[in-house]
Coordinates of C-alpha atoms in Angstrom, one line a residue:
M246 CA 82.4 134.8 28.3
K247 CA 83.7 134.3 24.8
V248 CA 87.0 132.8 25.1
L249 CA 89.7 132.3 22.6
I250 CA 92.2 129.3 23.2
L251 CA 95.5 129.3 21.0
G252 CA 95.8 125.4 20.8
G253 CA 93.4 123.5 23.1
T254 CA 93.5 120.0 22.2
Q255 CA 96.7 118.2 23.4
F256 CA 97.4 118.1 27.3
L257 CA 97.0 121.2 29.4
G258 CA 95.2 123.0 26.5
R259 CA 92.6 120.2 26.4
H260 CA 92.1 120.5 30.2
I261 CA 91.8 124.3 29.9
T262 CA 89.2 123.8 27.1
Q263 CA 87.2 121.4 29.1
A264 CA 87.3 123.6 32.2
C265 CA 86.1 126.6 30.1
L266 CA 83.2 124.4 28.7
D267 CA 82.3 123.1 32.2
A268 CA 82.2 126.7 33.3
G269 CA 79.6 127.4 30.5
H270 CA 81.8 129.8 28.6
E271 CA 81.6 130.2 24.6
V272 CA 85.0 128.6 23.3
T273 CA 86.7 129.1 20.3
L274 CA 90.0 127.0 19.4
F275 CA 92.5 128.4 17.1
N276 CA 95.1 125.7 16.0
R277 CA 96.5 123.9 12.9
G278 CA 94.2 120.9 13.6
Q279 CA 97.2 118.4 13.8
T280 CA 96.6 117.1 17.5
N281 CA 93.3 115.6 18.3
P282 CA 91.6 117.6 15.5
D283 CA 88.1 116.0 16.3
L284 CA 88.5 116.8 20.0
F285 CA 85.7 119.2 20.9
K286 CA 84.4 119.7 17.3
D287 CA 80.7 119.4 18.9
E288 CA 81.2 121.7 21.8
A289 CA 83.3 124.6 20.6
E290 CA 84.0 126.6 17.5
I291 CA 87.3 125.5 15.8
V292 CA 89.1 128.0 13.5
A293 CA 92.0 126.4 11.4
G294 CA 95.2 128.4 11.1
D295 CA 98.8 128.7 11.9
R296 CA 99.9 131.4 14.5
D297 CA 103.2 131.8 12.4
G298 CA 101.8 134.0 9.5
G299 CA 98.1 132.5 9.5
L300 CA 96.4 134.7 12.3
D301 CA 94.5 136.8 9.8
V302 CA 91.5 134.4 10.2
L303 CA 91.0 135.9 13.6
K304 CA 90.9 139.5 12.4
G305 CA 87.5 141.1 13.0
R306 CA 86.5 138.9 15.8
A307 CA 86.3 140.0 19.6
F308 CA 86.8 137.9 22.8
D309 CA 86.5 138.5 26.3
A310 CA 89.7 136.5 27.1
C311 CA 92.4 134.6 25.4
I312 CA 94.2 131.7 26.8
D313 CA 97.6 130.8 25.5
P314 CA 99.2 127.5 26.2
S315 CA 101.0 127.2 23.1
G316 CA 103.5 130.2 22.9
Y317 CA 107.0 129.2 22.7
V318 CA 108.5 131.8 20.5
P319 CA 108.5 135.5 21.3
R320 CA 107.9 136.9 18.1
L321 CA 104.6 134.6 17.6
V322 CA 103.4 135.5 21.0
R323 CA 104.0 139.3 20.1
D324 CA 102.2 138.7 16.8
S325 CA 99.0 136.9 18.6
C326 CA 99.0 139.9 21.3
E327 CA 99.2 142.6 18.7
L328 CA 96.4 141.2 16.8
L329 CA 94.3 140.8 19.8
A330 CA 95.2 143.7 21.9
D331 CA 92.3 145.9 21.0
V332 CA 89.8 143.1 20.9
V333 CA 90.5 141.1 24.1
G334 CA 90.3 142.2 27.5
H335 CA 92.6 139.4 29.3
Y336 CA 95.4 137.4 28.3
S337 CA 96.5 134.2 30.2
F338 CA 99.9 133.1 29.0
V339 CA 101.3 129.6 30.1
S340 CA 104.9 130.1 30.9
T341 CA 107.3 127.8 33.0
I342 CA 109.5 127.7 36.0
S343 CA 112.3 127.1 33.5
V344 CA 112.5 130.9 33.3
Y345 CA 114.7 130.7 36.3
P346 CA 118.1 129.8 35.3
E347 CA 119.2 128.5 38.7
Y348 CA 116.9 126.6 41.3
E349 CA 116.7 127.3 44.9
A350 CA 114.4 125.7 47.4
G351 CA 111.5 128.3 48.4
M352 CA 112.3 130.5 45.3
D353 CA 109.5 132.9 44.4
E354 CA 108.5 134.8 41.4
G355 CA 111.1 137.5 42.3
A356 CA 114.1 135.2 41.6
P357 CA 116.4 135.9 38.6
L358 CA 115.3 135.1 35.2
A359 CA 117.1 133.5 32.3
A360 CA 118.8 135.5 29.5
L361 CA 119.7 134.3 26.0
E362 CA 122.9 135.7 24.3
D363 CA 121.2 135.8 21.1
E364 CA 117.7 136.9 21.5
T365 CA 116.7 136.2 17.9
V366 CA 117.2 132.6 18.3
E367 CA 113.8 130.6 17.6
E368 CA 114.8 127.2 17.9
V369 CA 113.4 125.6 21.1
D370 CA 115.5 123.2 23.0
E371 CA 116.8 122.5 26.4
N372 CA 119.2 125.5 26.4
T373 CA 116.7 128.1 24.9
Y374 CA 113.6 127.0 26.4
G375 CA 113.5 129.0 29.7
G376 CA 115.0 132.1 27.9
L377 CA 112.5 132.1 25.2
K378 CA 109.8 131.9 27.8
V379 CA 111.0 134.9 29.5
L380 CA 111.1 136.8 26.3
C381 CA 107.3 135.6 25.7
E382 CA 106.4 136.9 28.9
I383 CA 108.0 140.3 28.1
A384 CA 106.3 140.3 24.8
A385 CA 102.9 139.7 26.0
E386 CA 103.2 142.3 28.8
E387 CA 104.5 145.0 26.5
T388 CA 101.8 144.5 24.2
M389 CA 99.0 144.1 26.6
P390 CA 100.2 145.8 29.8
G391 CA 98.4 145.2 32.8
R392 CA 96.3 142.4 31.2
V393 CA 98.3 139.5 31.4
L394 CA 98.2 136.6 33.6
H395 CA 101.7 134.7 33.6
L396 CA 101.5 131.2 34.6
R397 CA 105.1 129.8 35.5
S398 CA 104.0 126.2 35.6
G399 CA 105.8 123.5 37.2
L400 CA 105.8 119.8 36.2
I401 CA 102.3 119.1 34.8
V402 CA 100.9 115.8 35.3
G403 CA 97.9 113.5 35.0
P404 CA 95.7 112.0 32.4
H405 CA 96.8 112.7 28.6
D406 CA 100.2 113.6 29.5
P407 CA 102.1 113.0 26.3
T408 CA 105.6 112.9 28.0
D409 CA 105.3 110.1 30.6
R410 CA 107.6 112.1 32.9
F411 CA 105.4 111.4 35.8
S412 CA 103.2 108.5 34.5
Y413 CA 106.0 106.1 34.4
W414 CA 106.0 105.7 38.3
P415 CA 102.4 104.8 38.5
L416 CA 102.6 102.3 35.8
R417 CA 105.7 100.8 36.8
V418 CA 104.6 100.3 40.3
A419 CA 101.2 99.2 39.2
S420 CA 103.1 96.3 37.4
G421 CA 104.3 95.0 40.3
G422 CA 107.8 93.2 41.5
Q423 CA 111.0 94.9 42.2
Y424 CA 111.9 98.0 40.6
I425 CA 114.7 100.5 40.9
A426 CA 114.0 103.9 42.7
P427 CA 116.6 106.6 42.7
V428 CA 118.5 108.1 45.8
G429 CA 116.1 107.8 48.4
P430 CA 112.6 108.1 49.6
Q431 CA 113.1 111.8 50.7
H432 CA 114.0 113.0 47.2
P433 CA 111.7 116.1 46.8
V434 CA 108.7 115.8 44.2
Q435 CA 106.3 118.8 43.2
V436 CA 104.0 118.3 40.4
I437 CA 100.5 119.6 39.5
D438 CA 97.5 117.7 37.9
G439 CA 96.8 119.5 34.7
R440 CA 93.3 119.5 35.6
D441 CA 93.8 121.6 38.7
Q442 CA 96.1 124.0 36.7
A443 CA 93.4 124.5 34.0
A444 CA 90.4 125.1 36.6
W445 CA 92.7 127.8 38.3
I446 CA 93.5 129.3 35.1
V447 CA 89.7 129.7 34.1
E448 CA 88.8 131.0 37.7
C449 CA 91.3 133.7 37.4
M450 CA 90.3 134.6 33.9
Q451 CA 86.8 135.1 35.1
R452 CA 88.1 137.2 38.2
N453 CA 90.5 139.2 35.9
V454 CA 93.4 138.3 37.8
T455 CA 96.8 139.5 36.3
G456 CA 100.4 139.2 37.3
V457 CA 103.2 136.4 37.4
F458 CA 102.5 133.3 39.4
N459 CA 104.5 130.0 40.0
V460 CA 101.8 127.3 39.5
T461 CA 102.6 123.7 40.6
G462 CA 101.5 121.8 43.5
E463 CA 102.6 120.9 47.0
I464 CA 106.1 119.7 48.0
T465 CA 106.1 116.0 48.8
D466 CA 108.8 113.1 48.3
L467 CA 109.4 110.3 46.0
G468 CA 108.6 107.8 48.6
M469 CA 105.4 109.0 49.3
V470 CA 104.5 109.0 45.5
L471 CA 105.7 105.3 45.2
D472 CA 103.9 104.2 48.3
T473 CA 100.6 105.9 47.2
A474 CA 101.1 104.2 43.7
R475 CA 101.4 100.9 45.4
E476 CA 98.1 101.3 47.5
V477 CA 96.1 102.8 44.8
S478 CA 97.0 100.0 42.5
G479 CA 97.2 97.2 45.0
S480 CA 100.5 95.9 43.7
D481 CA 103.2 94.0 45.3
A482 CA 105.8 96.4 43.9
R483 CA 108.9 96.7 46.0
P484 CA 111.5 99.6 45.5
V485 CA 115.2 99.0 45.5
W486 CA 116.7 102.3 46.3
I487 CA 120.1 102.9 44.8
D488 CA 122.3 106.0 45.4
A489 CA 123.0 108.4 42.6
E490 CA 126.6 107.9 42.4
T491 CA 126.1 104.2 41.7
L492 CA 123.2 105.0 39.1
V493 CA 125.5 107.5 37.3
E494 CA 128.3 104.8 37.4
N495 CA 126.1 102.5 35.5
E496 CA 125.0 104.9 32.9
V497 CA 121.4 105.7 34.4
V498 CA 120.5 109.1 33.3
P499 CA 118.6 111.5 35.6
W500 CA 115.0 112.6 34.7
M501 CA 115.1 110.5 31.4
D502 CA 115.8 106.9 32.9
L503 CA 114.5 107.6 36.3
P504 CA 111.7 110.4 36.0
L505 CA 111.5 112.8 38.8
W506 CA 115.3 112.2 39.7
L507 CA 117.3 115.3 39.8
P508 CA 120.9 116.0 40.5
D509 CA 121.4 118.0 43.7
E510 CA 121.9 121.3 42.0
A511 CA 118.5 121.2 40.5
L512 CA 116.6 120.1 43.4
G513 CA 114.9 123.5 43.9
M514 CA 112.9 122.9 40.8
M515 CA 110.9 120.7 43.0
Q516 CA 110.7 123.2 45.9
V517 CA 109.3 126.2 44.3
S518 CA 107.1 128.6 46.5
T519 CA 103.5 128.7 45.2
A520 CA 102.5 131.2 48.1
R521 CA 101.1 133.7 45.6
A522 CA 99.1 131.3 43.7
A523 CA 97.6 129.7 46.9
A524 CA 96.7 133.3 48.1
E525 CA 94.9 133.5 45.0
G526 CA 92.8 130.5 45.4
L527 CA 95.2 127.7 43.6
R528 CA 94.0 124.4 45.3
T529 CA 95.2 120.8 44.2
R530 CA 93.6 117.3 44.4
P531 CA 95.4 114.6 46.5
I532 CA 98.0 112.9 44.5
A533 CA 96.2 109.6 44.9
D534 CA 93.6 110.8 42.6
T535 CA 96.1 111.9 39.9
I536 CA 97.8 108.4 40.3
R537 CA 94.5 106.3 40.2
D538 CA 93.3 108.4 37.1
I539 CA 96.7 108.1 35.2
I540 CA 96.5 104.1 35.8
E541 CA 93.0 104.1 34.4
W542 CA 93.7 106.4 31.5
H543 CA 97.0 105.0 30.3
H544 CA 96.8 101.6 28.4
G545 CA 100.3 101.8 26.7
D546 CA 102.7 99.3 26.5
P547 CA 105.6 99.8 29.0
E548 CA 108.1 99.1 26.4
Q549 CA 106.7 102.1 24.5
L550 CA 107.0 104.8 27.3
L551 CA 109.2 107.7 26.0
V552 CA 111.0 108.0 29.5
G553 CA 111.9 105.3 32.1
L554 CA 113.8 102.3 32.1
K555 CA 113.0 99.7 29.8
P556 CA 111.8 96.4 31.5
E557 CA 115.0 94.4 30.2
R558 CA 117.5 97.2 31.3
E559 CA 115.9 97.2 34.7
R560 CA 116.3 93.6 35.0
E561 CA 120.1 93.8 34.1
L562 CA 120.5 96.5 36.7
L563 CA 118.6 94.7 39.3
E564 CA 120.8 91.6 38.8
K565 CA 123.9 93.6 39.0
L566 CA 122.9 96.2 41.9
G567 CA 119.9 94.8 43.6

């Protein structure tokens, strides 16, 4: 198949590109060349352009399928779909479970969706992200009705993750010693390795699967993740579990200071039903494999991680609370 990928060189996009190449597809990447510009230069065609006003370079081209992991603004998704509607048979749009304004354990694709008061807003932030993705889904479906695979992603993890939202834990555990862990070992965790999501996207594209799917992994808990990280790394790491109230009293911020820690009202974010995707063939690798690969890939300085407690701050808290 001739496959157009809008983006394709950062995190999920690079895994999608690799999955397409591994499956023997002819790949064209359309992007601004700002992220890993030399990646795939010898394996795929790279077309430079900006999807905000710079789509003309794709005119006159035809593809069997398009995969869009970089659509955040409805106007730009609509522009892409309108240009490609007559020359692309299948469109995969990477959305998010943030389209759900409220999270309940076991919620499926029929849950209520977020709505923006001002649907003309284009600034993407924590308040608009979910609502904008809803409008992106609508724009794609209206433009290419019945031909869109909507992928509502959960927390995507694994090698090349630029956010450190999951990587913090394997790296912290691998470094050994006592460390702070939030709430308790039963705290729910639900993530998906980007390579598994990418492989499934390509499989669905090949089978012309359309419709809406929650795409994330099996539900586990934080205790299992941390135990697995210790076993994989062979470290002597020992968690000090601290309750949410005490952490908040000491100005420790959920999700940012201690990734995967969510307030009670948001726990459903880590307990989403993926029954539809599983029935369509979604399979995920053991979490141990993802953790091992993260440790092998990530050679960054712990002080430079984008999220998580800095070592000095953690030591202070351990002395006070441990």
